[in-house]
mmCIF file of C-alpha atoms in Angstrom:
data_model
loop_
_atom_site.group_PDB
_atom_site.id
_atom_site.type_symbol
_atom_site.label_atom_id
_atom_site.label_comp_id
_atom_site.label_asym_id
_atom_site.label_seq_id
_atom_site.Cartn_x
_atom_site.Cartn_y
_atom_site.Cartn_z
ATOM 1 C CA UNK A 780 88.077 51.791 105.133
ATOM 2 C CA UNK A 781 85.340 54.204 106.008
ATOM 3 C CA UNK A 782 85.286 58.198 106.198
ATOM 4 C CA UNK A 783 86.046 59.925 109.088
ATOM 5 C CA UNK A 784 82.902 61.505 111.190
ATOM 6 C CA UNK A 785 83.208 64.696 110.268
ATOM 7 C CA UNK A 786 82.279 64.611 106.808
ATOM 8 C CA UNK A 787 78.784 63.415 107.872
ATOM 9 C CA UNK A 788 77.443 66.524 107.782
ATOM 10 C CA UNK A 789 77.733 67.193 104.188
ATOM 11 C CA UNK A 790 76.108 66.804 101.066
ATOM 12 C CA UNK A 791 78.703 67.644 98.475
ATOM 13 C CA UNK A 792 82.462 68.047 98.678
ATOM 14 C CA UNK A 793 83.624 70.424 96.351
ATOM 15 C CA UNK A 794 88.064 70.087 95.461
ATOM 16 C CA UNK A 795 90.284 72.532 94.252
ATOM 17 C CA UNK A 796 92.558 69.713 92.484
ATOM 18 C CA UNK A 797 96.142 71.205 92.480
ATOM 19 C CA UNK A 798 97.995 71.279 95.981
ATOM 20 C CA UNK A 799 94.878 69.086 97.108
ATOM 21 C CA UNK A 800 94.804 65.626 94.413
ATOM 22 C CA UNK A 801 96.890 67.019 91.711
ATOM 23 C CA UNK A 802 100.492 67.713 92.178
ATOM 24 C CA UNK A 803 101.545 71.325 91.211
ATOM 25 C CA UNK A 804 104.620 70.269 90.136
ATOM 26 C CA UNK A 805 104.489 70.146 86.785
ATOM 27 C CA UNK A 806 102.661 73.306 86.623
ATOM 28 C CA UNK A 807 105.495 75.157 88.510
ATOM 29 C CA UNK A 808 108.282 73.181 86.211
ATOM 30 C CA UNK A 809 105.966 74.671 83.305
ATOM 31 C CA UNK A 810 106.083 78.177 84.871
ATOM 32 C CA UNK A 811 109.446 78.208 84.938
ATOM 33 C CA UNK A 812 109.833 77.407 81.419
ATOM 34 C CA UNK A 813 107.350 79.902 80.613
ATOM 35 C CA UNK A 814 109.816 82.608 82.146
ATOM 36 C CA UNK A 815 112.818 81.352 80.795
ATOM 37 C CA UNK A 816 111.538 80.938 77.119
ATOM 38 C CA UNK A 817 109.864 84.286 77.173
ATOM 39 C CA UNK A 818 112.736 86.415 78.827
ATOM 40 C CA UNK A 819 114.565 85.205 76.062
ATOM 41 C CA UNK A 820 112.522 85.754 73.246
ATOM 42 C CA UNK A 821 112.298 89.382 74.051
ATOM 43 C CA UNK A 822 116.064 89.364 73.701
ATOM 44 C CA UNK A 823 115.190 87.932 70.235
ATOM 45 C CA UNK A 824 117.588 85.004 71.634
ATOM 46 C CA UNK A 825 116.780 81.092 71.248
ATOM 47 C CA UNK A 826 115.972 78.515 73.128
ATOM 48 C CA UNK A 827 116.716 74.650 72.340
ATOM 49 C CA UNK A 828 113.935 72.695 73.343
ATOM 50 C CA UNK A 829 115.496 69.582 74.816
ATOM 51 C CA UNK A 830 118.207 71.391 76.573
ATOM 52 C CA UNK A 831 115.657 73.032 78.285
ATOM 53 C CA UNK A 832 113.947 69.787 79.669
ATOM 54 C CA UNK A 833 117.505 68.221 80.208
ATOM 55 C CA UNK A 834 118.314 71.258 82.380
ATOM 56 C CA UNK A 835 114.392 71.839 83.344
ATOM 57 C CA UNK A 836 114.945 71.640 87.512
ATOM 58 C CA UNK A 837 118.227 73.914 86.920
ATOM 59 C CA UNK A 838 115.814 76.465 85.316
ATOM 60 C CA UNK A 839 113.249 76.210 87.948
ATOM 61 C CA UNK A 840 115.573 76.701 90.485
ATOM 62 C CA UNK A 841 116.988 79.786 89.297
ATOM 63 C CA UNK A 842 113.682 81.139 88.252
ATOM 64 C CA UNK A 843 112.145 80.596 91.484
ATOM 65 C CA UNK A 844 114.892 80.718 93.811
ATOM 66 C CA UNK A 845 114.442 77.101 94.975
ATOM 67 C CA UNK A 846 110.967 77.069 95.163
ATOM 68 C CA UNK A 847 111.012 80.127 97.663
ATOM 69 C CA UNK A 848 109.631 82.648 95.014
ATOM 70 C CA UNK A 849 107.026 80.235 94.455
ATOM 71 C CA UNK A 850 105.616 80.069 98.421
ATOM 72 C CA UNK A 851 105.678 84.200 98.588
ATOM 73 C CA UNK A 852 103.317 84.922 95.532
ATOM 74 C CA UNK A 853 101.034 82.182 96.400
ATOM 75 C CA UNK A 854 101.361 82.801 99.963
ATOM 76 C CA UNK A 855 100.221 86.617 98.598
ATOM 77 C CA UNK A 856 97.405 85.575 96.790
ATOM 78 C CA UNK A 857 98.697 84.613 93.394
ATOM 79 C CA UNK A 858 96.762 81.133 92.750
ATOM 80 C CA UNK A 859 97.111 80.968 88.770
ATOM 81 C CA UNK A 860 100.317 79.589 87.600
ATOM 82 C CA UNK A 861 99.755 81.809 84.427
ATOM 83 C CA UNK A 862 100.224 84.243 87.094
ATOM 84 C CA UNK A 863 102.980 82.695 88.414
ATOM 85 C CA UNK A 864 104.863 83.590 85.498
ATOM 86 C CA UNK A 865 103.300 86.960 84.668
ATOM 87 C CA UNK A 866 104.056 87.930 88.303
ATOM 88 C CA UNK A 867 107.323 87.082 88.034
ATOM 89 C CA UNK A 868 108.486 88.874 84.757
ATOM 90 C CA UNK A 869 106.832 92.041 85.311
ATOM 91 C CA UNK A 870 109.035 92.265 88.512
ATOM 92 C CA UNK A 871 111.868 91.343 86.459
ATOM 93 C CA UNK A 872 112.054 94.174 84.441
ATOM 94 C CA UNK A 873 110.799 96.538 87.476
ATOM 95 C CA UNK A 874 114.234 95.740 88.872
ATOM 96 C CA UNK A 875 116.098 95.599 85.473
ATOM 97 C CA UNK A 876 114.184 96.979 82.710
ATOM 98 C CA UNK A 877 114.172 94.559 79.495
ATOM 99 C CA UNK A 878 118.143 94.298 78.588
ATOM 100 C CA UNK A 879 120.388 91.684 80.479
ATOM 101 C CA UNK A 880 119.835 88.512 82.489
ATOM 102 C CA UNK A 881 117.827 88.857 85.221
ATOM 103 C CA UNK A 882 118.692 88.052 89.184
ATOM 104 C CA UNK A 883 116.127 86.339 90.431
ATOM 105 C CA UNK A 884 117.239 86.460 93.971
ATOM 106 C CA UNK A 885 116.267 90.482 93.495
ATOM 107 C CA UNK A 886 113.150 89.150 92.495
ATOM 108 C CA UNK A 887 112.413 87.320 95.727
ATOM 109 C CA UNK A 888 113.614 90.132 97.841
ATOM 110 C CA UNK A 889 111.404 92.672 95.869
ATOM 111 C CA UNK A 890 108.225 90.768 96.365
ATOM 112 C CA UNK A 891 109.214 89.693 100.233
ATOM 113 C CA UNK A 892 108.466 93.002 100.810
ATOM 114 C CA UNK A 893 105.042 93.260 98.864
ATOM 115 C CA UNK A 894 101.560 93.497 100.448
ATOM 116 C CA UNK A 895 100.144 90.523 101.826
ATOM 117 C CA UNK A 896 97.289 89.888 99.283
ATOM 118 C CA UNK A 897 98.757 90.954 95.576
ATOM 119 C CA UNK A 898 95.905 90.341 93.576
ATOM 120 C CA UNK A 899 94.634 93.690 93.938
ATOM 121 C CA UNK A 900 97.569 95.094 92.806
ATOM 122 C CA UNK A 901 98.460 93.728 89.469
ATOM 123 C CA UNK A 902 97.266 97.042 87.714
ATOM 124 C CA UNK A 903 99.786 98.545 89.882
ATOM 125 C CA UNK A 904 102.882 96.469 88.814
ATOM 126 C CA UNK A 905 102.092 96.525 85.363
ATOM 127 C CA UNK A 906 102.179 100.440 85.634
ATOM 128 C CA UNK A 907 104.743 100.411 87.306
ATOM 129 C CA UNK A 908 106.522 98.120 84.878
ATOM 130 C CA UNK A 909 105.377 100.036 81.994
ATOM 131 C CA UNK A 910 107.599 102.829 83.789
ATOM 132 C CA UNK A 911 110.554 101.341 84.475
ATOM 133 C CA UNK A 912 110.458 99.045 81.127
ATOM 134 C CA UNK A 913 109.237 101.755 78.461
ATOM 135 C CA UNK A 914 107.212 99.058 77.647
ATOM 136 C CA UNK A 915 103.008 100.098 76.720
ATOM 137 C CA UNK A 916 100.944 99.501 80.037
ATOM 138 C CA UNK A 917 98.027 98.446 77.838
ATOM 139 C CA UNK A 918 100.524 95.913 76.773
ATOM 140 C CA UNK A 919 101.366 94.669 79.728
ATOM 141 C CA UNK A 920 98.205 94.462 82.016
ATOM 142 C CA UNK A 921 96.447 91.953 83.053
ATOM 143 C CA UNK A 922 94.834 89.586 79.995
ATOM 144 C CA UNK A 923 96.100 92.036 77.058
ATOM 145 C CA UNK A 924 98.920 90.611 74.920
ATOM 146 C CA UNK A 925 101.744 89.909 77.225
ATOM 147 C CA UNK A 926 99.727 87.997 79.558
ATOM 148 C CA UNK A 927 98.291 85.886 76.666
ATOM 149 C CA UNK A 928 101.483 85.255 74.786
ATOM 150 C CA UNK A 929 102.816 83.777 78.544
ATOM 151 C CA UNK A 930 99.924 81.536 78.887
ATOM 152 C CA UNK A 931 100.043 80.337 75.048
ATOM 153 C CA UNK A 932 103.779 79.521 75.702
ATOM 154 C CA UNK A 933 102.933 77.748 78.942
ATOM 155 C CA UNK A 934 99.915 75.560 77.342
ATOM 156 C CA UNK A 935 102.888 74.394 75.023
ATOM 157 C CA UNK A 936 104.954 73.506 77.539
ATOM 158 C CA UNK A 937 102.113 71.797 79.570
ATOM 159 C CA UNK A 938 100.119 70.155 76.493
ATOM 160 C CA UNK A 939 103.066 69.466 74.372
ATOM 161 C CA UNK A 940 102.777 70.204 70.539
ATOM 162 C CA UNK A 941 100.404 67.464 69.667
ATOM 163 C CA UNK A 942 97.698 67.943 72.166
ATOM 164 C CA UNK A 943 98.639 71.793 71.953
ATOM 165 C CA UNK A 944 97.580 71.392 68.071
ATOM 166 C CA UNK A 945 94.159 69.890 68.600
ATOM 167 C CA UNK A 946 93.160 72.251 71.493
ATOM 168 C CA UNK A 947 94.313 75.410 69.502
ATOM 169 C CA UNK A 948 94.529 74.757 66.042
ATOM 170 C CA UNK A 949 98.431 75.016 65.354
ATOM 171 C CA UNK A 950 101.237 74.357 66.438
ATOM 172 C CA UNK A 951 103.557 76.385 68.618
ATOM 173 C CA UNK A 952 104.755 79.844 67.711
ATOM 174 C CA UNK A 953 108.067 80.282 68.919
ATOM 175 C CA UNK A 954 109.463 76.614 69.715
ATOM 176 C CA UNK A 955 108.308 73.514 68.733
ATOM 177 C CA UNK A 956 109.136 69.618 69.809
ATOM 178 C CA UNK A 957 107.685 70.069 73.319
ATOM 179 C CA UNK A 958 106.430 66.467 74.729
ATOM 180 C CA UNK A 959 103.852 67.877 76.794
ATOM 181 C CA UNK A 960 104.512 67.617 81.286
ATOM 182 C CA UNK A 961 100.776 66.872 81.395
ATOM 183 C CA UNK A 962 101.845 63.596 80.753
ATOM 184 C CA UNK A 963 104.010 63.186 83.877
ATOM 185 C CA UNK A 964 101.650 63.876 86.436
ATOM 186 C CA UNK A 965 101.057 62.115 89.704
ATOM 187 C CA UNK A 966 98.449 62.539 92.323
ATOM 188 C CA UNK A 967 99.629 64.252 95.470
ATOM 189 C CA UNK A 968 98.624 61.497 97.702
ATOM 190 C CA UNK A 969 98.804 57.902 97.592
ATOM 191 C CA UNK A 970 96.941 56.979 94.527
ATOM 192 C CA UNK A 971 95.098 54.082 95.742
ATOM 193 C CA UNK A 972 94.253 55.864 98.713
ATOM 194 C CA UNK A 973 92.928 58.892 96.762
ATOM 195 C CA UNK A 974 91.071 56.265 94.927
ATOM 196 C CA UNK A 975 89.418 54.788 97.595
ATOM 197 C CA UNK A 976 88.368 58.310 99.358
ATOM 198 C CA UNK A 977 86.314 58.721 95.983
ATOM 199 C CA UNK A 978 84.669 55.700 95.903
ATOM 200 C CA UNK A 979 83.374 56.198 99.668
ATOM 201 C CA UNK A 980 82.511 59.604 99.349
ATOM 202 C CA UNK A 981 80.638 58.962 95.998
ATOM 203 C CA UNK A 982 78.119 57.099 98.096
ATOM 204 C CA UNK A 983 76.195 59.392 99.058
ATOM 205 C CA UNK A 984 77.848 62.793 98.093
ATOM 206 C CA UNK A 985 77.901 64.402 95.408
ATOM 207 C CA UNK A 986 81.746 65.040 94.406
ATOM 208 C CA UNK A 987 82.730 67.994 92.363
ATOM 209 C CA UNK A 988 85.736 70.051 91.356
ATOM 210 C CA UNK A 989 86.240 73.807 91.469
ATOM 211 C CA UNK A 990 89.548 73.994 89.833
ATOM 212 C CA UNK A 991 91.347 76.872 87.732
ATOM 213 C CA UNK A 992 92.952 73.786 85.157
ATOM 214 C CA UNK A 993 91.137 73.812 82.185
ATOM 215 C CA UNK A 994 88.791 71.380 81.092
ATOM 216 C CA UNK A 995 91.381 69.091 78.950
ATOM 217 C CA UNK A 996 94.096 69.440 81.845
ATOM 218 C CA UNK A 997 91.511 68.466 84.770
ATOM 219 C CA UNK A 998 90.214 65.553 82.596
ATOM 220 C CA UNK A 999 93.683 63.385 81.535
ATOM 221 C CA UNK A 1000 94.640 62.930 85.173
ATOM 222 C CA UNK A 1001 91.020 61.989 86.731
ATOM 223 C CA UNK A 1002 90.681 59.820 83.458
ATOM 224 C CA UNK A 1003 94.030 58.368 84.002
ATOM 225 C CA UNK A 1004 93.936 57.375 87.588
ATOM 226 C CA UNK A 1005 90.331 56.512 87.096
ATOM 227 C CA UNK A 1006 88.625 58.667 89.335
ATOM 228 C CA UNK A 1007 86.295 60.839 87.240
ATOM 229 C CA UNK A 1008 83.562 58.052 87.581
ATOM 230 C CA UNK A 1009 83.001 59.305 91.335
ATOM 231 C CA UNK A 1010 82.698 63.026 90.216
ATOM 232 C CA UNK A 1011 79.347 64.208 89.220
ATOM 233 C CA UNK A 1012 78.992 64.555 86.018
ATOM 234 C CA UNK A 1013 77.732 68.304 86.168
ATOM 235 C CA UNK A 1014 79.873 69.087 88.678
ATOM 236 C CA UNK A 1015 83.193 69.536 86.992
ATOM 237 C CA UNK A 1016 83.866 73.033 87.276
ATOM 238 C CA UNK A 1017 87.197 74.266 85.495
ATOM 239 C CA UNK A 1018 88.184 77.488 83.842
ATOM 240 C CA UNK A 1019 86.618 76.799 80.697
ATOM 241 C CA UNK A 1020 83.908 77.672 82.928
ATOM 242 C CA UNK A 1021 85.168 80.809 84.245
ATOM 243 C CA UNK A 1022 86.485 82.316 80.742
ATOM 244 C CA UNK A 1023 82.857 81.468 79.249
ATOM 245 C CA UNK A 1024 81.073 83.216 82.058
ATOM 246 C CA UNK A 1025 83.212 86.226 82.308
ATOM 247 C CA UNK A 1026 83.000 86.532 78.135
ATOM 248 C CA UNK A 1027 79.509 86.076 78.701
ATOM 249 C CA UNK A 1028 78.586 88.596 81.541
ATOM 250 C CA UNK A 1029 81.557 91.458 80.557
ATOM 251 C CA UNK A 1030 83.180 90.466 84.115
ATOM 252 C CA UNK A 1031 86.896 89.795 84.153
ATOM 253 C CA UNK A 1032 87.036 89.113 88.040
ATOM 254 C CA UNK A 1033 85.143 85.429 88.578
ATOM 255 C CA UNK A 1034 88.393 83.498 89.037
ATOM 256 C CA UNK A 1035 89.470 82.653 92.831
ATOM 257 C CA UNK A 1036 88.852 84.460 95.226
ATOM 258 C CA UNK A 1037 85.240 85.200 93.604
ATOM 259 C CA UNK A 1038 83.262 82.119 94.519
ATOM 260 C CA UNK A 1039 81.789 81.867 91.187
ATOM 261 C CA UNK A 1040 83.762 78.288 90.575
ATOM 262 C CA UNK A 1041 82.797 77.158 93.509
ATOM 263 C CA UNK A 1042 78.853 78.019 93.074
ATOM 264 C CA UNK A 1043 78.675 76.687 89.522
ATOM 265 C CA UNK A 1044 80.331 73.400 90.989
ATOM 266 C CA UNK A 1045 77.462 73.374 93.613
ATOM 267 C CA UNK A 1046 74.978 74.165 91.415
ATOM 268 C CA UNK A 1047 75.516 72.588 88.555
ATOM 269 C CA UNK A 1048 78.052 73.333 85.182
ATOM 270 C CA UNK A 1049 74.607 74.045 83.316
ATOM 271 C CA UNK A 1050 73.124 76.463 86.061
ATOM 272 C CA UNK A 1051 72.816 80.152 84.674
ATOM 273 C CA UNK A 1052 75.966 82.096 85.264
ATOM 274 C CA UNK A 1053 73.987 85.416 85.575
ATOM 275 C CA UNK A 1054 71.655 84.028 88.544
ATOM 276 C CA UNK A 1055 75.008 82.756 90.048
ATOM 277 C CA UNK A 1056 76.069 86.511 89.754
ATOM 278 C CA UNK A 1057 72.808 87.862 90.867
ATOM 279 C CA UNK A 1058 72.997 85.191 94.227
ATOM 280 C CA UNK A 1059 69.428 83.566 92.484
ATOM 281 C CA UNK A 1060 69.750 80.147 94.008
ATOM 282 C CA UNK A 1061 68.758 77.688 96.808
ATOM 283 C CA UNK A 1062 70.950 79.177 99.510
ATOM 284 C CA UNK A 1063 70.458 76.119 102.047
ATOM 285 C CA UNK A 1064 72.420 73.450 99.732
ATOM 286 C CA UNK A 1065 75.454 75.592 100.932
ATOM 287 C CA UNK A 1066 75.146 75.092 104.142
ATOM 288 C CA UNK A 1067 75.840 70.976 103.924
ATOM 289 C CA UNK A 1068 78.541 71.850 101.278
ATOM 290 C CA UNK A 1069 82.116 71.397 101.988
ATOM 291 C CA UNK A 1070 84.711 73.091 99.932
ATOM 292 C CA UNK A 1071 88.854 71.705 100.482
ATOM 293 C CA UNK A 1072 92.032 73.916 98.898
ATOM 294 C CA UNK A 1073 95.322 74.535 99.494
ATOM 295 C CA UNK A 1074 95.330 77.973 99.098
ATOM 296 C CA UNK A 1075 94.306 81.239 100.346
ATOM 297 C CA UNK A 1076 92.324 82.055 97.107
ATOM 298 C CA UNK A 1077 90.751 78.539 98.338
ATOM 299 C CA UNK A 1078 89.747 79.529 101.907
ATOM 300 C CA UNK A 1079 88.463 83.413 100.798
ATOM 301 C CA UNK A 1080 85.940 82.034 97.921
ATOM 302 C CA UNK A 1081 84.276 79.056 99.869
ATOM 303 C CA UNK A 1082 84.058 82.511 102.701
ATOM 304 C CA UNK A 1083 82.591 84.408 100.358
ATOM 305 C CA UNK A 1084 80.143 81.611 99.104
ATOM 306 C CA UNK A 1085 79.411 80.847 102.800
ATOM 307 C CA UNK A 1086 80.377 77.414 102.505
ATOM 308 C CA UNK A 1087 82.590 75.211 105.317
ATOM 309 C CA UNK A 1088 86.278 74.920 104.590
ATOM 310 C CA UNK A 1089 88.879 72.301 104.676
ATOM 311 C CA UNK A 1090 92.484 73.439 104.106
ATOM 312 C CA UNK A 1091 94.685 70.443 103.551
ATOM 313 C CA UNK A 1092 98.774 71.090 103.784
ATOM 314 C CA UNK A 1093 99.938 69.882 100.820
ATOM 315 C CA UNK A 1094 100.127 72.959 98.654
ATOM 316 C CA UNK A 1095 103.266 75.042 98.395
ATOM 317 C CA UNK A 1096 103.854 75.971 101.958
ATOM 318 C CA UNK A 1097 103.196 73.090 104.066
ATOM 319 C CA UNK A 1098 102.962 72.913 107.145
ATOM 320 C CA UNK A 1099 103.749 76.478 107.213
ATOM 321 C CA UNK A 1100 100.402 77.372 106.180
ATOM 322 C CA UNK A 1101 98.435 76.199 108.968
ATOM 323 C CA UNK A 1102 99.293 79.529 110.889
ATOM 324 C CA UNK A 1103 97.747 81.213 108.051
ATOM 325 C CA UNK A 1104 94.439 78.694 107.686
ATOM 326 C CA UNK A 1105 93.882 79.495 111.147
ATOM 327 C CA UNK A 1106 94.005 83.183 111.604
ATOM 328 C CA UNK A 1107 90.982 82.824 108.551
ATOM 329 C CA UNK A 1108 89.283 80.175 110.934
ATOM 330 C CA UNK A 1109 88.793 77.341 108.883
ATOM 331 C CA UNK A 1110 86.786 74.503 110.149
ATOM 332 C CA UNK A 1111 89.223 72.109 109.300
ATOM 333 C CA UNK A 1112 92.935 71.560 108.744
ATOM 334 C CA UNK A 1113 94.038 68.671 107.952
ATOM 335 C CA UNK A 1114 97.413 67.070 106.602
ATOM 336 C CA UNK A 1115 96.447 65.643 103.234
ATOM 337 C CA UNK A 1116 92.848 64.530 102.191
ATOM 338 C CA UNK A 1117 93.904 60.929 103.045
ATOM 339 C CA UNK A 1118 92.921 62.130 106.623
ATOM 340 C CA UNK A 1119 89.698 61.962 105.110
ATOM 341 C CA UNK A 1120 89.856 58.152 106.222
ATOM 342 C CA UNK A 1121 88.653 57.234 109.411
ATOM 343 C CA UNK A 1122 91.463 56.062 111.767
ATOM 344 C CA UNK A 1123 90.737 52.510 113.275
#
């Protein structure tokens, strides 16, 4: 095996991991979950924990509408599957205020007919929501305390309790005996393949990650299919990263699209966030940099960084997503990064 031509150009090859090597799968199984457990709890009703995962792919698709709610937000912007979830209630209760089960399907036709890019507008929903709900708008924005009770509830579900316990210091709040989906996980491409593509492009690149997992989700599946030897050491960017730097530098908006993950990948995990801010840094390394995602969060940061692009079609939408990768004018689109392989 040997790498295809293309990549000859290039000094370091920076992956977003999920929709690219990781599978999202879990992550959307845990999303759903996420939804489903908290809907409930602010019914004040129960859930039973191994129902739930007996019945998990009958809760994800009713949550998600078979998958189809899950291609529009990400397909509009929404890269974070905390935000997956957030997304999803606060349009919930638009539609139906807090009391009742929620249709889903009015959901998926409310945010069909959304603007294209809906990052921008999350202030907006959760005003909005705050109208229709009666619920506090400080509550519900962005990073206050709805947002963070959705992503502790999803880190259980993702983690499970034991591994939740030693990242956070206790156990579950609402429902404990999760297992943990992190687990579960399987690359999105052939393993040995994905394997191999590492190796060769360890070489003489330098391989790094740009990914919004944090650190201890990133590191159990490139530990377990033993690829985080080929990864440079400094160049494991997660969102550990991201949550130090914006704590740091009083800046809540360095996640995707901001090319901040991207640039401290490049640069280095110990380079200074505030001269990656101020743009204080050797400006030709981009140039022979090559950044590959899924996503259109993907494509806009590596843009914004000034870096070449690679959009592989494995992520949500597929093949449908080339249309979409192309009107941006990436350099390359490719099926899967096993085209990363020369062909003999």
């Amino acid at each position: 095996m040997k790498l295809a031509g293309f990549l000859e150009k290039y000094d370091t090859v920076i992956f977003d991991m999920d929709g690219v090597i990781t599978s999202e799968e879990n992550y959307w199984n845990c999303a759903a979950l996420t939804v489903w457990e908290y809907l409930k709890i602010n019914r004040s009703e129960k859930i039973n924990v191994q129902d739930c995962m007996e019945n998990l792919h009958k809760i994800r698709s009713t949550v998600f509408c078979n998958d189809e709610l899950i291609s529009e937000l990400k397909g509009r912007g929404v890269n974070s599957n905390w935000d997956l979830g957030y997304v999803t209630v606060l349009i919930a209760w638009i539609i139906s205020g807090c009391e009742g089960d929620v249709d889903f399907n009015e959901v998926l036709k409310y945010v069909k007919n959304m603007p294209e890019n809906i990052i921008d507008e999350y202030d907006n929903i959760a005003k909005l929501c705050s109208e229709k709900s009666g619920f506090d708008y400080n509550w519900l924005k962005r990073n206050s305390l709805m947002w963070t009770t959705m992503r502790g509830i999803f880190q259980e579900w993702f983690l499970g309790d034991e591994l939740y316990k030693k990242q956070y210091g206790h156990l579950p709040v609402y429902n404990s005996g999760k297992t943990g989906l992190l687990f579960k996980e399987e690359p999105i491409v052939d393993k040995g393949k994905l394997v191999k593509i590492m190796e060769l492009l360890s070489q003489n690149k330098r391989v790094c990650t740009g990914t919004g997992r944090p650190f201890i989700e990133m590191n159990q599946p490139l530990c377990d299919w033993g690829i985080k030897k080929y990864f440079a050491q400094n160049g494991l960017c997660n969102y550990d990263h991201v949550e130090a730097a914006e704590k740091k530098l009083n800046n809540n908006a360095l996640t995707k699209p901001h090319p901040y993950m991207f640039l401290k990948a490049l640069y280095g995990t110990d380079y200074d966030d505030e001269k990656i801010i101020k743009g204080e840094y050797d400006r030709e390394k981009i140039k022979r940099t090559l950044v590959v995602g899924d996503a259109g969060a993907d494509i806009l940061a590596s843009q914004a960084m000034g870096a070449d692009f690679c959009a592989v079609l494995t992520g949500i939408q597929g093949e449908k997503a080339r249309g979409y990768f192309e009107k941006l004018n990436a350099d390359y689109i490719l099926k899967s990064v096993e085209d990363f392989i020369a062909e003999d």
